[in-house]
Amino acid sequence: VLEDARLVAATTPLREVTGGALAEQARRKEALIAELCCALVPDEKDPRREILERCIRSIDDANCYVRDNACTIDEMIALLRQHFAEGEPGGAKRSLEIRRGKGGSCLSHSHATQCVFVLQSLAVWRTVQLHMFRLWMLVEEDMLDARSPYRYRYTGQGYQRVQPAPRIGAEMGRILRE
């Protein structure tokens, strides 16, 4: 199944278009999913056909989730660059400058410095979104690892269950180096 070229087309998110073009894309995608299921599991009553369709739709859902989250962050980055140029505050109403003691801020940063921080944060979050399913898997592996059970500790914010998370820690380190 994974080597069938039709799977890519069947699990690629629909492009954002107007009018009947979106409905046509959806019809083609549904037909492709049905074609794949019929070709790979010819017997209509075979329960594997329904399982295959569910798997294809699950892959499609995952691709849509990643695309939607990454695209939203891309839009935020574009808006930041459009309305808050890194070097120029563009007037007091458009400045991202923060000053210690103002509005609860504990830090002071110029507009340019704050723009860089915001862009870096959005870039990291976009990368996290692209790897979200792997991160979820690693978190679960860390949480269920019998060799490193959680401990009940005072963290400075009350008593919390804490547990080593070497897999997710290593993956987040790799993502931050990207």
mmCIF file of C-alpha atoms in Angstrom:
data_model
loop_
_atom_site.group_PDB
_atom_site.id
_atom_site.type_symbol
_atom_site.label_atom_id
_atom_site.label_comp_id
_atom_site.label_asym_id
_atom_site.label_seq_id
_atom_site.Cartn_x
_atom_site.Cartn_y
_atom_site.Cartn_z
ATOM 1 C CA VAL A 1 0.000 0.000 0.000
ATOM 2 C CA LEU A 2 2.703 2.477 1.006
ATOM 3 C CA GLU A 3 4.503 1.915 -2.298
ATOM 4 C CA ASP A 4 1.405 2.618 -4.419
ATOM 5 C CA ALA A 5 1.805 6.019 -6.098
ATOM 6 C CA ARG A 6 -1.938 6.661 -5.767
ATOM 7 C CA LEU A 7 -1.571 6.838 -1.988
ATOM 8 C CA VAL A 8 0.258 10.175 -2.213
ATOM 9 C CA ALA A 9 -2.550 11.745 -4.250
ATOM 10 C CA ALA A 10 -5.196 10.200 -1.981
ATOM 11 C CA THR A 11 -3.594 11.660 1.156
ATOM 12 C CA THR A 12 -2.489 15.079 -0.096
ATOM 13 C CA PRO A 13 -4.529 17.891 1.488
ATOM 14 C CA LEU A 14 -6.895 19.728 -0.828
ATOM 15 C CA ARG A 15 -5.640 23.056 -2.126
ATOM 16 C CA GLU A 16 -7.539 26.133 -1.101
ATOM 17 C CA VAL A 17 -9.464 27.238 -4.169
ATOM 18 C CA THR A 18 -12.789 28.938 -4.719
ATOM 19 C CA GLY A 19 -16.010 27.835 -6.322
ATOM 20 C CA GLY A 20 -16.604 24.345 -7.637
ATOM 21 C CA ALA A 21 -12.894 23.545 -7.928
ATOM 22 C CA LEU A 22 -12.712 22.495 -4.273
ATOM 23 C CA ALA A 23 -15.718 20.185 -4.650
ATOM 24 C CA GLU A 24 -14.132 18.681 -7.772
ATOM 25 C CA GLN A 25 -10.865 18.062 -5.895
ATOM 26 C CA ALA A 26 -12.813 16.362 -3.099
ATOM 27 C CA ARG A 27 -14.711 14.151 -5.588
ATOM 28 C CA ARG A 28 -11.461 13.106 -7.286
ATOM 29 C CA LYS A 29 -9.873 12.331 -3.933
ATOM 30 C CA GLU A 30 -12.863 10.214 -2.820
ATOM 31 C CA ALA A 31 -12.792 8.329 -6.129
ATOM 32 C CA LEU A 32 -9.066 7.692 -5.724
ATOM 33 C CA ILE A 33 -9.534 6.342 -2.202
ATOM 34 C CA ALA A 34 -12.290 4.016 -3.433
ATOM 35 C CA GLU A 35 -10.118 2.923 -6.380
ATOM 36 C CA LEU A 36 -7.201 2.141 -4.068
ATOM 37 C CA CYS A 37 -9.364 0.150 -1.674
ATOM 38 C CA CYS A 38 -10.984 -1.837 -4.511
ATOM 39 C CA ALA A 39 -7.644 -2.557 -6.195
ATOM 40 C CA LEU A 40 -5.894 -3.668 -3.024
ATOM 41 C CA VAL A 41 -8.828 -5.510 -1.394
ATOM 42 C CA PRO A 42 -11.088 -6.660 -4.274
ATOM 43 C CA ASP A 43 -13.707 -8.416 -2.121
ATOM 44 C CA GLU A 44 -16.233 -5.791 -1.019
ATOM 45 C CA LYS A 45 -17.194 -7.849 2.048
ATOM 46 C CA ASP A 46 -13.614 -8.369 3.211
ATOM 47 C CA PRO A 47 -13.220 -6.417 6.494
ATOM 48 C CA ARG A 48 -9.683 -5.488 5.448
ATOM 49 C CA ARG A 49 -11.160 -3.074 2.889
ATOM 50 C CA GLU A 50 -12.739 -0.962 5.630
ATOM 51 C CA ILE A 51 -9.514 -1.116 7.654
ATOM 52 C CA LEU A 52 -7.508 -0.007 4.623
ATOM 53 C CA GLU A 53 -9.872 2.893 3.974
ATOM 54 C CA ARG A 54 -9.632 3.944 7.619
ATOM 55 C CA CYS A 55 -5.822 3.854 7.409
ATOM 56 C CA ILE A 56 -5.786 5.949 4.218
ATOM 57 C CA ARG A 57 -8.124 8.499 5.778
ATOM 58 C CA SER A 58 -6.002 8.568 8.932
ATOM 59 C CA ILE A 59 -2.883 9.355 6.877
ATOM 60 C CA ASP A 60 -4.852 12.071 5.101
ATOM 61 C CA ASP A 61 -6.025 13.525 8.430
ATOM 62 C CA ALA A 62 -2.439 13.608 9.705
ATOM 63 C CA ASN A 63 -1.239 15.361 6.552
ATOM 64 C CA CYS A 64 -4.046 17.925 6.819
ATOM 65 C CA TYR A 65 -3.287 18.522 10.503
ATOM 66 C CA VAL A 66 0.385 19.196 9.813
ATOM 67 C CA ARG A 67 -0.346 21.359 6.763
ATOM 68 C CA ASP A 68 -2.989 23.442 8.547
ATOM 69 C CA ASN A 69 -0.825 24.067 11.612
ATOM 70 C CA ALA A 70 2.318 24.881 9.625
ATOM 71 C CA CYS A 71 0.398 27.138 7.209
ATOM 72 C CA THR A 72 -1.143 29.079 10.094
ATOM 73 C CA ILE A 73 2.328 29.771 11.475
ATOM 74 C CA ASP A 74 3.576 30.744 8.002
ATOM 75 C CA GLU A 75 0.718 33.261 7.825
ATOM 76 C CA MET A 76 1.667 34.654 11.242
ATOM 77 C CA ILE A 77 5.286 35.057 10.124
ATOM 78 C CA ALA A 78 4.153 36.862 6.959
ATOM 79 C CA LEU A 79 1.903 39.181 9.007
ATOM 80 C CA LEU A 80 4.727 39.887 11.441
ATOM 81 C CA ARG A 81 7.075 40.785 8.586
ATOM 82 C CA GLN A 82 4.407 42.860 6.845
ATOM 83 C CA HIS A 83 3.222 44.870 9.847
ATOM 84 C CA PHE A 84 6.215 44.825 12.169
ATOM 85 C CA ALA A 85 9.367 45.176 10.072
ATOM 86 C CA GLU A 86 12.345 43.967 12.104
ATOM 87 C CA GLY A 87 14.311 47.193 11.941
ATOM 88 C CA GLU A 88 11.547 49.794 12.138
ATOM 89 C CA PRO A 89 8.869 50.083 14.792
ATOM 90 C CA GLY A 90 6.506 51.895 12.390
ATOM 91 C CA GLY A 91 5.134 54.166 15.089
ATOM 92 C CA ALA A 92 4.222 53.613 18.711
ATOM 93 C CA LYS A 93 1.125 51.560 17.852
ATOM 94 C CA ARG A 94 3.176 49.093 15.824
ATOM 95 C CA SER A 95 6.164 48.718 18.102
ATOM 96 C CA LEU A 96 6.886 45.377 19.734
ATOM 97 C CA GLU A 97 9.294 46.997 22.168
ATOM 98 C CA ILE A 98 8.882 45.890 25.767
ATOM 99 C CA ARG A 99 10.073 47.735 28.867
ATOM 100 C CA ARG A 100 10.622 46.336 32.320
ATOM 101 C CA GLY A 101 7.778 47.273 34.640
ATOM 102 C CA LYS A 102 5.413 48.273 31.827
ATOM 103 C CA GLY A 103 2.388 46.018 31.418
ATOM 104 C CA GLY A 104 3.871 43.455 33.801
ATOM 105 C CA SER A 105 7.038 42.948 31.755
ATOM 106 C CA CYS A 106 10.129 41.777 33.617
ATOM 107 C CA LEU A 107 12.435 42.369 30.635
ATOM 108 C CA SER A 108 13.367 45.166 28.263
ATOM 109 C CA HIS A 109 13.862 44.613 24.528
ATOM 110 C CA SER A 110 13.977 46.969 21.576
ATOM 111 C CA HIS A 111 11.483 46.524 18.769
ATOM 112 C CA ALA A 112 14.134 44.884 16.544
ATOM 113 C CA THR A 113 15.234 42.441 19.260
ATOM 114 C CA GLN A 114 11.645 41.487 20.091
ATOM 115 C CA CYS A 115 10.887 40.922 16.374
ATOM 116 C CA VAL A 116 13.820 38.520 16.167
ATOM 117 C CA PHE A 117 12.613 36.663 19.287
ATOM 118 C CA VAL A 118 9.064 36.382 17.931
ATOM 119 C CA LEU A 119 10.295 35.144 14.537
ATOM 120 C CA GLN A 120 12.558 32.588 16.205
ATOM 121 C CA SER A 121 9.704 31.374 18.415
ATOM 122 C CA LEU A 122 7.366 31.008 15.444
ATOM 123 C CA ALA A 123 10.045 29.185 13.430
ATOM 124 C CA VAL A 124 10.632 26.706 16.270
ATOM 125 C CA TRP A 125 6.892 26.170 16.745
ATOM 126 C CA ARG A 126 6.475 25.561 12.983
ATOM 127 C CA THR A 127 9.203 22.921 13.098
ATOM 128 C CA VAL A 128 7.563 21.308 16.136
ATOM 129 C CA GLN A 129 4.269 21.146 14.218
ATOM 130 C CA LEU A 130 5.961 19.416 11.284
ATOM 131 C CA HIS A 131 7.242 16.739 13.687
ATOM 132 C CA MET A 132 4.209 16.582 16.000
ATOM 133 C CA PHE A 133 3.245 12.965 15.374
ATOM 134 C CA ARG A 134 6.779 11.740 16.045
ATOM 135 C CA LEU A 135 6.884 13.880 19.203
ATOM 136 C CA TRP A 136 3.598 12.406 20.440
ATOM 137 C CA MET A 137 4.953 8.905 19.876
ATOM 138 C CA LEU A 138 8.164 9.669 21.774
ATOM 139 C CA VAL A 139 6.293 11.267 24.689
ATOM 140 C CA GLU A 140 4.176 8.147 25.043
ATOM 141 C CA GLU A 141 7.259 5.915 24.920
ATOM 142 C CA ASP A 142 8.896 8.017 27.651
ATOM 143 C CA MET A 143 5.756 8.044 29.801
ATOM 144 C CA LEU A 144 5.224 4.281 29.528
ATOM 145 C CA ASP A 145 8.866 3.331 30.090
ATOM 146 C CA ALA A 146 8.841 1.113 33.184
ATOM 147 C CA ARG A 147 12.571 1.748 33.703
ATOM 148 C CA SER A 148 11.976 5.426 34.484
ATOM 149 C CA PRO A 149 8.848 5.823 36.626
ATOM 150 C CA TYR A 150 7.666 9.213 37.720
ATOM 151 C CA ARG A 151 8.469 10.616 41.129
ATOM 152 C CA TYR A 152 6.402 12.966 43.239
ATOM 153 C CA ARG A 153 8.538 16.086 43.793
ATOM 154 C CA TYR A 154 8.188 19.658 44.942
ATOM 155 C CA THR A 155 8.985 21.763 41.853
ATOM 156 C CA GLY A 156 8.642 25.283 43.247
ATOM 157 C CA GLN A 157 5.112 25.349 41.883
ATOM 158 C CA GLY A 158 3.723 22.754 44.207
ATOM 159 C CA TYR A 159 4.108 19.001 44.232
ATOM 160 C CA GLN A 160 4.130 17.475 40.764
ATOM 161 C CA ARG A 161 4.756 14.116 39.173
ATOM 162 C CA VAL A 162 8.047 14.373 37.275
ATOM 163 C CA GLN A 163 9.649 11.792 35.086
ATOM 164 C CA PRO A 164 12.757 11.612 32.928
ATOM 165 C CA ALA A 165 11.962 12.000 29.222
ATOM 166 C CA PRO A 166 15.158 11.135 27.361
ATOM 167 C CA ARG A 167 13.523 10.371 23.998
ATOM 168 C CA ILE A 168 11.532 13.578 23.760
ATOM 169 C CA GLY A 169 14.446 15.572 25.182
ATOM 170 C CA ALA A 170 16.806 14.243 22.510
ATOM 171 C CA GLU A 171 14.283 14.881 19.724
ATOM 172 C CA MET A 172 13.557 18.434 20.883
ATOM 173 C CA GLY A 173 17.310 19.052 21.011
ATOM 174 C CA ARG A 174 17.580 17.848 17.423
ATOM 175 C CA ILE A 175 14.668 20.065 16.366
ATOM 176 C CA LEU A 176 16.244 23.130 18.020
ATOM 177 C CA ARG A 177 19.484 22.491 16.149
ATOM 178 C CA GLU A 178 17.588 22.383 12.819
#
